[in-house]
Tab-separated table of C-alpha atoms in Angstrom:
chain	number	residue	atom	x	y	z
K	1	MET	CA	-2.494	1.706	31.924
K	2	PRO	CA	-2.084	5.373	30.951
K	3	ASN	CA	-1.765	7.726	33.904
K	4	ALA	CA	-3.735	10.906	34.572
K	5	LEU	CA	-1.219	13.024	32.634
K	6	ALA	CA	-1.901	11.007	29.480
K	7	TYR	CA	-5.607	11.803	29.586
K	8	LEU	CA	-4.904	15.384	30.654
K	9	MET	CA	-2.743	15.884	27.565
K	10	LEU	CA	-5.562	14.667	25.345
K	11	LEU	CA	-7.972	17.038	27.091
K	12	LEU	CA	-5.558	19.977	26.809
K	13	TRP	CA	-4.780	19.506	23.131
K	14	PRO	CA	-7.705	21.672	21.941
K	15	VAL	CA	-6.348	24.497	24.126
K	16	ILE	CA	-2.808	24.015	22.805
K	17	SER	CA	-4.113	23.994	19.237
K	18	LEU	CA	-6.093	27.158	19.928
K	19	ILE	CA	-2.886	28.893	21.030
K	20	LEU	CA	-1.151	27.709	17.850
K	21	PHE	CA	-3.940	29.052	15.656
K	22	ARG	CA	-3.954	32.361	17.534
K	23	ARG	CA	-0.201	32.965	17.337
K	24	LEU	CA	0.993	31.328	14.131
K	25	PRO	CA	0.153	31.814	10.473
K	26	LEU	CA	-2.594	29.466	9.368
K	27	GLU	CA	-0.318	27.079	7.471
K	28	ARG	CA	2.070	26.683	10.388
K	29	ALA	CA	-0.770	26.310	12.863
K	30	ILE	CA	-2.252	23.449	10.843
K	31	LEU	CA	1.116	21.760	10.434
K	32	TRP	CA	2.163	21.929	14.061
K	33	SER	CA	-1.257	20.990	15.354
K	34	PHE	CA	-0.885	17.672	13.520
K	35	LEU	CA	2.866	17.114	13.837
K	36	ALA	CA	3.136	18.011	17.507
K	37	GLY	CA	0.057	15.957	18.310
K	38	TYR	CA	1.458	12.964	16.472
K	39	LEU	CA	4.845	13.199	18.170
K	40	LEU	CA	3.884	14.248	21.707
K	41	LEU	CA	0.422	12.942	22.607
K	42	PRO	CA	0.231	9.566	24.377
K	43	PRO	CA	-0.296	6.459	22.256
K	44	VAL	CA	-2.977	3.900	23.125
K	45	ALA	CA	-4.762	6.301	25.524
K	46	GLU	CA	-8.204	7.275	24.275
K	47	PHE	CA	-11.651	8.462	25.268
K	48	ASP	CA	-14.320	5.912	24.385
K	49	LEU	CA	-17.371	8.075	23.739
K	50	PRO	CA	-20.792	6.749	22.666
K	51	LEU	CA	-21.811	6.877	19.013
K	52	VAL	CA	-18.524	8.484	17.880
K	53	PRO	CA	-15.066	7.063	17.121
K	54	ASP	CA	-12.518	6.792	19.911
K	55	MET	CA	-10.797	10.112	20.592
K	56	ASP	CA	-7.018	9.556	20.629
K	57	LYS	CA	-3.765	11.120	19.413
K	58	PHE	CA	-4.881	10.731	15.797
K	59	THR	CA	-8.515	11.834	15.879
K	60	ILE	CA	-8.279	14.722	18.372
K	61	PRO	CA	-5.759	16.826	16.359
K	62	SER	CA	-7.755	16.209	13.172
K	63	VAL	CA	-11.087	17.301	14.633
K	64	VAL	CA	-9.642	20.243	16.563
K	65	ALA	CA	-7.599	21.617	13.647
K	66	PHE	CA	-10.564	21.354	11.283
K	67	LEU	CA	-12.998	23.031	13.683
K	68	LEU	CA	-10.549	25.824	14.564
K	69	CYS	CA	-9.829	26.490	10.908
K	70	VAL	CA	-13.511	26.636	9.971
K	71	GLY	CA	-15.011	28.021	13.177
K	72	LEU	CA	-12.341	30.273	14.703
K	73	MET	CA	-10.436	31.422	11.620
K	74	ARG	CA	-13.541	31.528	9.399
K	75	LYS	CA	-11.633	29.820	6.598
K	76	LYS	CA	-13.363	27.804	3.914
K	77	VAL	CA	-12.394	24.153	3.549
K	78	PRO	CA	-13.959	22.596	0.430
K	79	LEU	CA	-15.323	19.166	1.233
K	80	LEU	CA	-14.887	17.858	-2.321
K	81	PRO	CA	-11.855	18.245	-4.603
K	82	GLN	CA	-12.122	19.923	-7.986
K	83	HIS	CA	-10.973	16.974	-10.094
K	84	PRO	CA	-13.916	14.668	-10.958
K	85	LEU	CA	-12.095	11.432	-10.134
K	86	ALA	CA	-10.866	12.868	-6.838
K	87	ARG	CA	-14.468	13.795	-6.004
K	88	LEU	CA	-15.641	10.289	-6.788
K	89	LEU	CA	-12.941	8.700	-4.638
K	90	THR	CA	-13.657	11.089	-1.750
K	91	LEU	CA	-17.340	10.209	-1.811
K	92	GLY	CA	-16.465	6.546	-2.183
K	93	PHE	CA	-14.186	6.691	0.833
K	94	ALA	CA	-16.857	8.332	2.976
K	95	PHE	CA	-19.764	6.131	1.862
K	96	SER	CA	-18.043	2.786	1.266
K	97	VAL	CA	-18.988	1.854	4.818
K	98	VAL	CA	-22.712	1.841	3.964
K	99	PRO	CA	-22.754	-1.519	2.117
K	100	THR	CA	-20.340	-2.883	4.705
K	101	VAL	CA	-22.800	-2.186	7.506
K	102	MET	CA	-25.762	-3.414	5.473
K	103	THR	CA	-24.126	-6.770	4.692
K	104	ASN	CA	-22.837	-7.486	8.213
K	105	SER	CA	-25.946	-7.435	10.397
K	106	ASP	CA	-25.493	-11.073	11.398
K	107	PRO	CA	-23.414	-11.876	14.515
K	108	VAL	CA	-20.334	-14.099	14.346
K	109	ILE	CA	-20.978	-17.010	16.729
K	110	PHE	CA	-18.363	-19.330	18.204
K	111	GLU	CA	-19.689	-22.609	19.532
K	112	VAL	CA	-18.514	-26.004	20.702
K	113	LEU	CA	-20.192	-29.392	20.300
K	114	ALA	CA	-20.760	-31.152	23.634
K	115	GLY	CA	-19.506	-34.719	23.275
K	116	SER	CA	-21.267	-36.939	20.746
K	117	GLU	CA	-24.651	-35.358	21.392
K	118	PRO	CA	-25.918	-32.753	18.934
K	119	ILE	CA	-25.826	-30.045	21.609
K	120	ARG	CA	-23.920	-26.886	20.846
K	121	TYR	CA	-22.801	-24.361	23.456
K	122	ILE	CA	-22.057	-20.768	22.437
K	123	THR	CA	-18.651	-19.804	23.823
K	124	ASP	CA	-18.359	-16.289	22.371
K	125	MET	CA	-20.072	-13.962	19.922
K	126	LEU	CA	-19.179	-10.864	17.922
K	127	PRO	CA	-22.194	-8.584	17.430
K	128	GLY	CA	-23.518	-7.720	14.007
K	129	LEU	CA	-23.428	-4.169	12.719
K	130	ARG	CA	-26.547	-2.110	13.256
K	131	TRP	CA	-27.819	1.030	11.605
K	132	ARG	CA	-26.713	3.176	14.523
K	133	ASP	CA	-23.168	1.917	13.952
K	134	LEU	CA	-23.290	3.435	10.479
K	135	GLY	CA	-23.147	6.960	11.862
K	136	SER	CA	-20.078	6.245	13.975
K	137	VAL	CA	-18.234	4.538	11.120
K	138	MET	CA	-19.026	7.332	8.658
K	139	ILE	CA	-17.902	9.949	11.167
K	140	ASN	CA	-14.634	8.056	11.503
K	141	GLN	CA	-14.139	8.116	7.721
K	142	ILE	CA	-14.809	11.860	7.654
K	143	ILE	CA	-12.354	12.483	10.497
K	144	ILE	CA	-9.703	10.541	8.605
K	145	LEU	CA	-10.258	12.858	5.618
K	146	MET	CA	-9.960	16.099	7.621
K	147	PRO	CA	-6.149	16.483	7.335
K	148	PHE	CA	-6.414	15.595	3.635
K	149	LEU	CA	-8.985	18.342	3.024
K	150	LEU	CA	-7.116	20.920	5.111
K	151	ALA	CA	-3.841	20.234	3.330
K	152	ARG	CA	-5.448	20.333	-0.103
K	153	ARG	CA	-6.666	23.867	0.564
K	154	TYR	CA	-3.990	25.442	2.757
K	155	LEU	CA	-0.804	23.380	2.386
K	156	SER	CA	-0.756	23.034	-1.393
K	157	SER	CA	0.928	26.237	-2.533
K	158	PRO	CA	4.708	26.086	-3.099
K	159	ALA	CA	5.286	28.337	-0.086
K	160	ALA	CA	3.099	26.122	2.117
K	161	GLN	CA	4.852	23.003	0.817
K	162	LYS	CA	8.158	24.530	1.839
K	163	GLU	CA	6.660	25.102	5.294
K	164	LEU	CA	5.614	21.428	5.373
K	165	LEU	CA	9.143	20.234	4.590
K	166	LEU	CA	10.626	22.691	7.070
K	167	ALA	CA	8.247	21.414	9.755
K	168	PHE	CA	9.402	17.844	9.073
K	169	CYS	CA	13.008	19.014	9.348
K	170	ILE	CA	12.534	20.885	12.636
K	171	ALA	CA	10.405	18.128	14.153
K	172	GLY	CA	12.955	15.512	13.124
K	173	LEU	CA	15.825	17.447	14.688
K	174	ALA	CA	13.865	17.972	17.903
K	175	TYR	CA	12.704	14.346	18.084
K	176	SER	CA	16.215	13.076	17.496
K	177	ILE	CA	17.172	14.098	21.045
K	178	PRO	CA	14.764	11.789	22.917
K	179	SER	CA	15.378	9.176	20.227
K	180	LEU	CA	19.138	9.175	20.891
K	181	ILE	CA	18.476	8.987	24.627
K	182	GLU	CA	16.370	5.864	24.133
K	183	ILE	CA	18.919	4.340	21.750
K	184	ARG	CA	21.512	4.704	24.474
K	185	LEU	CA	19.473	4.006	27.626
K	186	SER	CA	16.521	1.907	26.291
K	187	PRO	CA	12.964	3.076	25.523
K	188	GLN	CA	11.707	4.472	28.828
K	189	ILE	CA	10.388	7.958	28.047
K	190	ASN	CA	6.744	6.973	27.541
K	191	ILE	CA	6.861	5.018	30.803
K	192	SER	CA	8.357	7.982	32.667
K	193	VAL	CA	5.909	10.522	31.262
K	194	TYR	CA	2.675	8.605	30.672
K	195	GLY	CA	3.127	5.665	33.023
K	196	PHE	CA	3.045	2.718	30.608
K	197	PHE	CA	4.865	1.101	27.705
K	198	GLN	CA	2.872	1.151	24.497
K	199	HIS	CA	4.031	-2.055	22.798
K	200	ASP	CA	6.072	-5.222	23.188
K	201	PHE	CA	9.411	-4.183	24.684
K	202	SER	CA	11.237	-7.074	23.007
K	203	GLN	CA	10.516	-5.507	19.604
K	204	THR	CA	12.638	-2.500	20.528
K	205	MET	CA	15.747	-4.669	20.949
K	206	ARG	CA	17.773	-5.073	17.774
K	207	GLN	CA	21.415	-5.773	16.893
K	208	GLY	CA	22.601	-5.738	20.466
K	209	GLY	CA	20.986	-2.369	21.209
K	210	PHE	CA	17.674	-0.558	21.265
K	211	ARG	CA	15.319	1.039	18.767
K	212	PRO	CA	13.700	4.296	19.924
K	213	ILE	CA	9.936	4.627	20.179
K	214	VAL	CA	9.368	7.746	22.386
K	215	PHE	CA	5.613	8.565	22.135
K	216	LEU	CA	4.810	6.756	18.880
K	217	PRO	CA	2.929	3.442	18.564
K	218	HIS	CA	5.983	1.434	17.462
K	219	SER	CA	9.689	1.861	16.681
K	220	LEU	CA	8.920	1.376	12.986
K	221	TRP	CA	6.690	4.464	13.051
K	222	LEU	CA	9.545	6.530	14.466
K	223	ALA	CA	12.009	5.236	11.878
K	224	LEU	CA	9.597	6.088	9.058
K	225	PHE	CA	9.145	9.581	10.461
K	226	MET	CA	12.934	10.033	10.602
K	227	PHE	CA	13.102	8.942	6.964
K	228	SER	CA	10.522	11.647	6.123
K	229	ALA	CA	12.592	14.217	8.009
K	230	VAL	CA	15.740	13.197	6.107
K	231	ILE	CA	13.968	13.539	2.745
K	232	ALA	CA	12.497	16.914	3.709
K	233	THR	CA	15.848	18.277	4.894
K	234	THR	CA	17.624	17.018	1.782
K	235	ALA	CA	15.038	18.758	-0.417
K	236	LEU	CA	15.530	22.004	1.492
K	237	ALA	CA	19.303	21.687	1.180
K	238	ARG	CA	19.024	21.259	-2.592
K	239	VAL	CA	17.192	24.531	-3.156
K	240	ALA	CA	18.871	26.608	-0.439
K	241	THR	CA	21.802	28.948	-1.083
K	242	GLY	CA	24.785	30.197	0.881
K	243	LYS	CA	25.044	29.275	4.541
K	244	ASP	CA	21.518	27.852	4.589
K	245	LYS	CA	22.596	25.185	2.107
K	246	THR	CA	25.429	24.122	4.405
K	247	ARG	CA	23.167	24.075	7.451
K	248	PHE	CA	20.491	21.973	5.775
K	249	ALA	CA	23.097	19.599	4.327
K	250	PHE	CA	24.645	19.095	7.767
K	251	ALA	CA	21.181	18.576	9.294
K	252	ALA	CA	20.320	16.013	6.607
K	253	GLY	CA	23.548	14.094	7.320
K	254	TYR	CA	22.857	14.156	11.052
K	255	LEU	CA	19.280	12.936	10.613
K	256	PHE	CA	20.487	10.155	8.330
K	257	VAL	CA	22.812	8.949	11.100
K	258	VAL	CA	19.831	8.940	13.481
K	259	LEU	CA	17.865	6.978	10.862
K	260	ILE	CA	20.628	4.354	10.775
K	261	LEU	CA	20.568	4.128	14.570
K	262	CYS	CA	16.802	3.506	14.470
K	263	LYS	CA	17.687	0.013	13.141
K	264	SER	CA	14.742	-0.309	10.772
K	265	LEU	CA	15.804	-2.084	7.608
K	266	ALA	CA	12.867	-0.876	5.519
K	267	SER	CA	13.168	2.815	6.444
K	268	LEU	CA	16.925	2.688	5.963
K	269	ALA	CA	16.408	1.157	2.510
K	270	TYR	CA	13.997	3.990	1.661
K	271	GLY	CA	16.566	6.516	2.811
K	272	LEU	CA	19.438	4.978	0.831
K	273	SER	CA	17.257	4.881	-2.286
K	274	PHE	CA	15.517	8.249	-2.076
K	275	VAL	CA	18.083	10.655	-0.632
K	276	PRO	CA	20.210	10.587	-3.832
K	277	LEU	CA	17.025	11.032	-5.878
K	278	VAL	CA	15.926	14.095	-3.930
K	279	ALA	CA	19.436	15.554	-3.918
K	280	LEU	CA	20.297	15.035	-7.588
K	281	ALA	CA	17.470	13.713	-9.787
K	282	PRO	CA	15.122	15.916	-11.851
K	283	ALA	CA	11.459	16.225	-10.909
K	284	ARG	CA	10.293	13.979	-13.740
K	285	LEU	CA	12.417	11.068	-12.556
K	286	GLN	CA	11.318	11.599	-8.942
K	287	ILE	CA	7.625	11.479	-9.825
K	288	ARG	CA	8.136	8.416	-12.033
K	289	ILE	CA	9.726	6.575	-9.116
K	290	ALA	CA	6.884	7.677	-6.827
K	291	LEU	CA	4.283	6.477	-9.338
K	292	GLY	CA	6.027	3.127	-9.711
K	293	LEU	CA	6.054	2.576	-5.960
K	294	ALA	CA	2.404	3.597	-5.672
K	295	ALA	CA	1.500	1.143	-8.424
K	296	VAL	CA	3.237	-1.657	-6.522
K	297	ALA	CA	1.430	-0.706	-3.308
K	298	ILE	CA	-2.055	-0.488	-4.798
K	299	THR	CA	-1.759	-3.739	-6.803
K	300	TYR	CA	-0.107	-5.747	-4.019
K	301	PRO	CA	-3.366	-7.362	-2.767
K	302	MET	CA	-4.260	-8.449	-6.292
K	303	LEU	CA	-0.829	-9.969	-6.852
K	304	ARG	CA	-0.927	-11.558	-3.401
K	305	ASN	CA	-4.330	-13.114	-4.097
K	306	LEU	CA	-3.076	-14.517	-7.395
K	307	GLY	CA	0.073	-15.916	-5.799
K	308	LEU	CA	2.325	-13.754	-7.982
K	309	ILE	CA	4.407	-12.365	-5.096
K	310	PRO	CA	7.652	-14.409	-4.857
K	311	ILE	CA	7.418	-14.995	-1.115
K	312	ASP	CA	10.195	-17.600	-0.966
K	313	ALA	CA	12.630	-15.448	-2.944
K	314	ILE	CA	11.900	-12.429	-0.743
K	315	LEU	CA	12.462	-14.469	2.416
K	316	ALA	CA	15.703	-15.855	1.001
K	317	GLN	CA	16.975	-12.337	0.349
K	318	ALA	CA	15.949	-11.271	3.854
K	319	GLU	CA	17.719	-14.318	5.306
K	320	ALA	CA	20.922	-13.252	3.567
K	321	ILE	CA	20.691	-9.880	5.298
K	322	SER	CA	19.439	-10.904	8.746
K	323	ALA	CA	17.916	-14.065	10.175
K	324	ASP	CA	15.803	-12.002	12.575
K	325	ARG	CA	14.429	-9.890	9.723
K	326	ALA	CA	13.622	-12.998	7.703
K	327	GLN	CA	11.765	-14.519	10.652
K	328	SER	CA	9.781	-11.320	11.216
K	329	LEU	CA	8.938	-11.039	7.528
K	330	GLY	CA	7.907	-14.685	7.337
K	331	TYR	CA	5.599	-14.206	10.332
K	332	ARG	CA	3.957	-11.264	8.564
K	333	PHE	CA	3.431	-13.276	5.376
K	334	GLU	CA	1.869	-16.148	7.359
K	335	ASN	CA	-0.606	-13.798	9.008
K	336	GLU	CA	-1.366	-12.162	5.659
K	337	ALA	CA	-2.291	-15.573	4.259
K	338	LEU	CA	-4.642	-16.219	7.172
K	339	MET	CA	-6.262	-12.797	6.834
K	340	LEU	CA	-6.632	-13.163	3.064
K	341	GLY	CA	-8.533	-16.385	3.602
K	342	ARG	CA	-10.862	-14.598	5.979
K	343	ALA	CA	-11.292	-11.592	3.660
K	344	ALA	CA	-12.072	-13.899	0.714
K	345	GLU	CA	-15.344	-14.859	2.413
K	346	LYS	CA	-16.606	-11.258	1.967
K	347	PRO	CA	-14.368	-9.726	-0.693
K	348	TRP	CA	-16.452	-6.790	-1.915
K	349	PHE	CA	-17.555	-4.981	1.259
K	350	GLY	CA	-15.546	-6.711	4.001
K	351	TRP	CA	-16.470	-7.815	7.499
K	352	GLY	CA	-16.789	-4.440	9.203
K	353	GLY	CA	-15.539	-3.567	12.682
K	354	TRP	CA	-15.624	-5.197	16.127
K	355	GLY	CA	-12.690	-7.389	15.095
K	356	ARG	CA	-14.929	-9.360	12.756
K	357	ASN	CA	-12.204	-9.273	10.085
K	358	LEU	CA	-9.711	-11.173	12.288
K	359	VAL	CA	-9.107	-14.906	12.118
K	360	ARG	CA	-10.308	-16.564	15.318
K	361	ASP	CA	-10.559	-20.029	16.785
K	362	LEU	CA	-13.907	-21.485	15.680
K	363	GLU	CA	-14.741	-22.727	19.162
K	364	THR	CA	-13.252	-20.274	21.640
K	365	GLY	CA	-13.205	-17.101	19.560
K	366	ALA	CA	-9.555	-16.480	20.488
K	367	ILE	CA	-7.678	-14.386	17.937
K	368	ILE	CA	-5.116	-16.460	16.049
K	369	SER	CA	-4.028	-13.844	13.486
K	370	ILE	CA	-2.091	-10.641	14.134
K	371	PRO	CA	-2.368	-8.336	11.103
K	372	ASP	CA	0.514	-5.929	10.493
K	373	GLY	CA	0.011	-4.392	7.058
K	374	HIS	CA	-2.498	-1.584	6.730
K	375	TRP	CA	-3.758	-2.943	3.419
K	376	ILE	CA	-4.945	-6.240	4.881
K	377	LEU	CA	-6.765	-4.417	7.697
K	378	VAL	CA	-8.658	-2.213	5.235
K	379	PHE	CA	-9.233	-5.069	2.798
K	380	GLY	CA	-10.659	-7.320	5.507
K	381	THR	CA	-12.771	-4.565	7.072
K	382	LEU	CA	-14.153	-2.721	4.028
K	383	GLY	CA	-13.410	-5.093	1.143
K	384	TRP	CA	-12.361	-4.093	-2.346
K	385	LEU	CA	-14.652	-1.062	-2.376
K	386	GLY	CA	-13.138	0.529	0.713
K	387	TYR	CA	-9.602	-0.503	-0.199
K	388	LEU	CA	-9.713	0.968	-3.704
K	389	ALA	CA	-11.320	4.180	-2.436
K	390	GLU	CA	-8.596	4.714	0.183
K	391	MET	CA	-5.627	3.689	-1.947
K	392	GLY	CA	-7.097	5.595	-4.875
K	393	LEU	CA	-7.181	8.794	-2.808
K	394	LEU	CA	-3.533	8.294	-1.892
K	395	THR	CA	-2.425	7.393	-5.424
K	396	LEU	CA	-4.434	9.877	-7.510
K	397	PRO	CA	-2.466	12.948	-6.280
K	398	LEU	CA	0.732	11.332	-7.558
K	399	VAL	CA	-0.889	10.531	-10.918
K	400	LEU	CA	-2.229	14.066	-11.358
K	401	LEU	CA	1.106	15.585	-10.356
K	402	GLY	CA	2.887	13.330	-12.845
K	403	ILE	CA	0.542	14.470	-15.619
K	404	GLU	CA	1.122	18.145	-14.815
K	405	ILE	CA	4.906	17.729	-14.610
K	406	ARG	CA	4.908	16.070	-18.022
K	407	ARG	CA	2.961	18.979	-19.520
K	408	ARG	CA	5.238	21.701	-18.167
K	409	GLN	CA	8.825	22.833	-18.068
K	410	VAL	CA	10.784	21.841	-14.974
K	411	SER	CA	11.205	25.510	-14.056
K	412	GLU	CA	7.417	25.835	-13.703
K	413	ILE	CA	7.207	23.080	-11.071
K	414	SER	CA	7.699	23.672	-7.368
K	415	PRO	CA	10.883	21.914	-6.146
K	416	PHE	CA	9.022	20.956	-2.966
K	417	ALA	CA	6.230	18.911	-4.556
K	418	THR	CA	8.155	15.823	-5.680
K	419	PRO	CA	9.966	15.254	-2.347
K	420	ILE	CA	6.572	15.227	-0.614
K	421	ALA	CA	5.377	12.813	-3.311
K	422	LEU	CA	8.296	10.495	-2.538
K	423	ILE	CA	7.499	10.596	1.185
K	424	LEU	CA	3.905	9.647	0.361
K	425	ALA	CA	4.965	6.854	-2.011
K	426	ALA	CA	7.418	5.377	0.500
K	427	THR	CA	4.707	5.361	3.159
K	428	MET	CA	2.344	3.561	0.786
K	429	VAL	CA	4.978	0.872	0.243
K	430	ASP	CA	5.524	0.620	3.984
K	431	MET	CA	1.776	0.149	4.454
K	432	MET	CA	2.151	-3.205	2.734
K	433	LEU	CA	3.938	-4.454	5.850
K	434	ASN	CA	2.909	-2.050	8.631
K	435	ASP	CA	-0.133	-0.054	9.688
K	436	THR	CA	1.734	3.238	9.224
K	437	LEU	CA	-1.022	5.359	7.669
K	438	VAL	CA	-1.342	8.368	10.000
K	439	PRO	CA	-2.819	11.893	9.652
K	440	VAL	CA	0.584	13.261	8.620
K	441	THR	CA	0.453	10.968	5.567
K	442	TRP	CA	-2.935	12.407	4.641
K	443	LEU	CA	-1.410	15.888	4.919
K	444	CYS	CA	1.157	14.905	2.286
K	445	ALA	CA	-1.520	13.431	0.006
K	446	GLY	CA	-3.743	16.506	0.330
K	447	SER	CA	-0.823	18.845	-0.336
K	448	ILE	CA	0.088	17.014	-3.546
K	449	LEU	CA	-3.516	16.840	-4.761
K	450	GLY	CA	-4.084	20.544	-4.088
K	451	TYR	CA	-0.890	21.522	-5.892
K	452	ALA	CA	-1.743	19.372	-8.916
K	453	GLU	CA	-5.206	20.970	-8.998
K	454	ARG	CA	-3.657	24.438	-8.798
K	455	LEU	CA	-1.651	23.612	-11.906
K	456	ARG	CA	-4.619	22.064	-13.691
K	457	TYR	CA	-7.160	24.757	-12.707
K	458	PRO	CA	-5.354	28.125	-12.501
K	459	GLY	CA	-6.886	30.470	-9.967
K	460	LEU	CA	-8.625	27.622	-8.120
K	461	PHE	CA	-7.769	28.999	-4.671
K	462	GLU	CA	-5.997	32.322	-5.196
K	463	ALA	CA	-6.900	34.459	-8.178
K	464	ARG	CA	-4.231	36.534	-9.933
K	465	ARG	CA	-1.376	34.908	-8.062
K	466	PRO	CA	1.427	32.982	-9.785
K	467	LEU	CA	1.426	29.260	-9.127
K	468	PHE	CA	5.134	29.241	-8.462
K	469	ASP	CA	7.602	32.088	-8.125
K	470	GLY	CA	10.867	30.360	-7.317
K	471	ALA	CA	12.737	33.545	-6.499
K	472	GLN	CA	10.037	34.720	-4.132
K	473	ILE	CA	10.094	31.459	-2.183
K	474	LEU	CA	13.774	30.662	-2.192
K	475	VAL	CA	15.047	34.220	-1.749
K	476	PRO	CA	12.313	35.822	0.357
K	477	HIS	CA	14.347	38.948	1.251
K	478	ARG	CA	14.494	40.415	-2.265
K	479	SER	CA	12.889	43.789	-2.616
K	480	ALA	CA	9.543	44.276	-4.305
K	481	ARG	CA	11.252	46.208	-7.116
K	482	GLN	CA	13.597	43.314	-7.831
K	483	ARG	CA	10.666	40.895	-7.959
K	484	GLN	CA	8.785	43.207	-10.341
K	485	ARG	CA	11.808	43.361	-12.629
K	486	GLN	CA	12.044	39.591	-12.609
K	487	ILE	CA	8.374	39.233	-13.524
């Protein structure tokens, strides 16, 4: 059970965010409100309030940052994107829960037959969804979109995107210290600070050592964050000059070592694949790779339903690398198959909340499936409508950015956009196996969408300001006269 400090931290986060918004530029305040909340607030602990979603380390920073930006700073945050398809997907994401609630008013009853007599005893029951539940579910969808909308407006300029990558770099370097402590001494920090361990301790033991978890929900979340920090630092090293280039390159190498020590095969594979891309490849190749990965992620359920995923071949390859990894992957595939069977009963709008999407024993109601991938959770809960709306919102920014990159010279494109796109694409692939969609991911998606819209609709947010001035961003200490000569 979380201790008093865990709940106190959740209560104090609005005050901490207020200080950030008072003392930092708006872009940095938004970034650190989300990043620090994600990395420092207690997992699992939450406030269960009536008629609204649970307030935890994901929802509190989103709500607080949005309200401070709109209420305290008096900044406008458009609720709908400019691109027509992005508008449609945003509305679809928010309102896809309406048919889900309307088609799930019936309770799920578990009953047992008493002997040979036709007498049935109800052993358990999951309630149906009522109209008052619709408000709570829609509020939850809107809260999920808040970091996306904030990033689209205020983290989408090239300068703000550089701030985003720099925040990943700094946060990764800072978080590496407790991570290394846990790698050496075992994951104990959350127990020491918040009084409980947030997951199954056996899952932190790998290869004769430990995987760090610190204050995140699982070790895999931490490894994926370290991968993001490595990509961000590598991108900064590529565009930096002089001593800064050496510093960022050294930091990227150090963070990559930490990523290796996190002992996550998937995140390490992302790092080995993407670091050379970010360091050496042109923007067009980077966005093509990101689009290819996004296409795999969004079509995975369709291919899985049709039996076109070579499960046996994948498990054989995993077995060649590690028997433990093959066993873990096989367990995930088995649970996916169970959940797909359940989702197939209501494919269009899903089963809704209250755990109705889980596979349970028909008599006792005991849960017999443990879903891991985010896609199967969304697919089972909201059906195809909700799944396509969510994955569409994550994929469309990459598509629009790819279109704009193809139309323009490489020199016209921010060097910070495609690394963020690769971080987003890697997370989407990881969501096939893990529930790793967090507010920071929505920040990346919103940043890419906003930047693509800036290119497509000049003057959308800032009139009479160049979309990208590489010298101004990369060499900020040049004089105004030098910049005027360059222009």
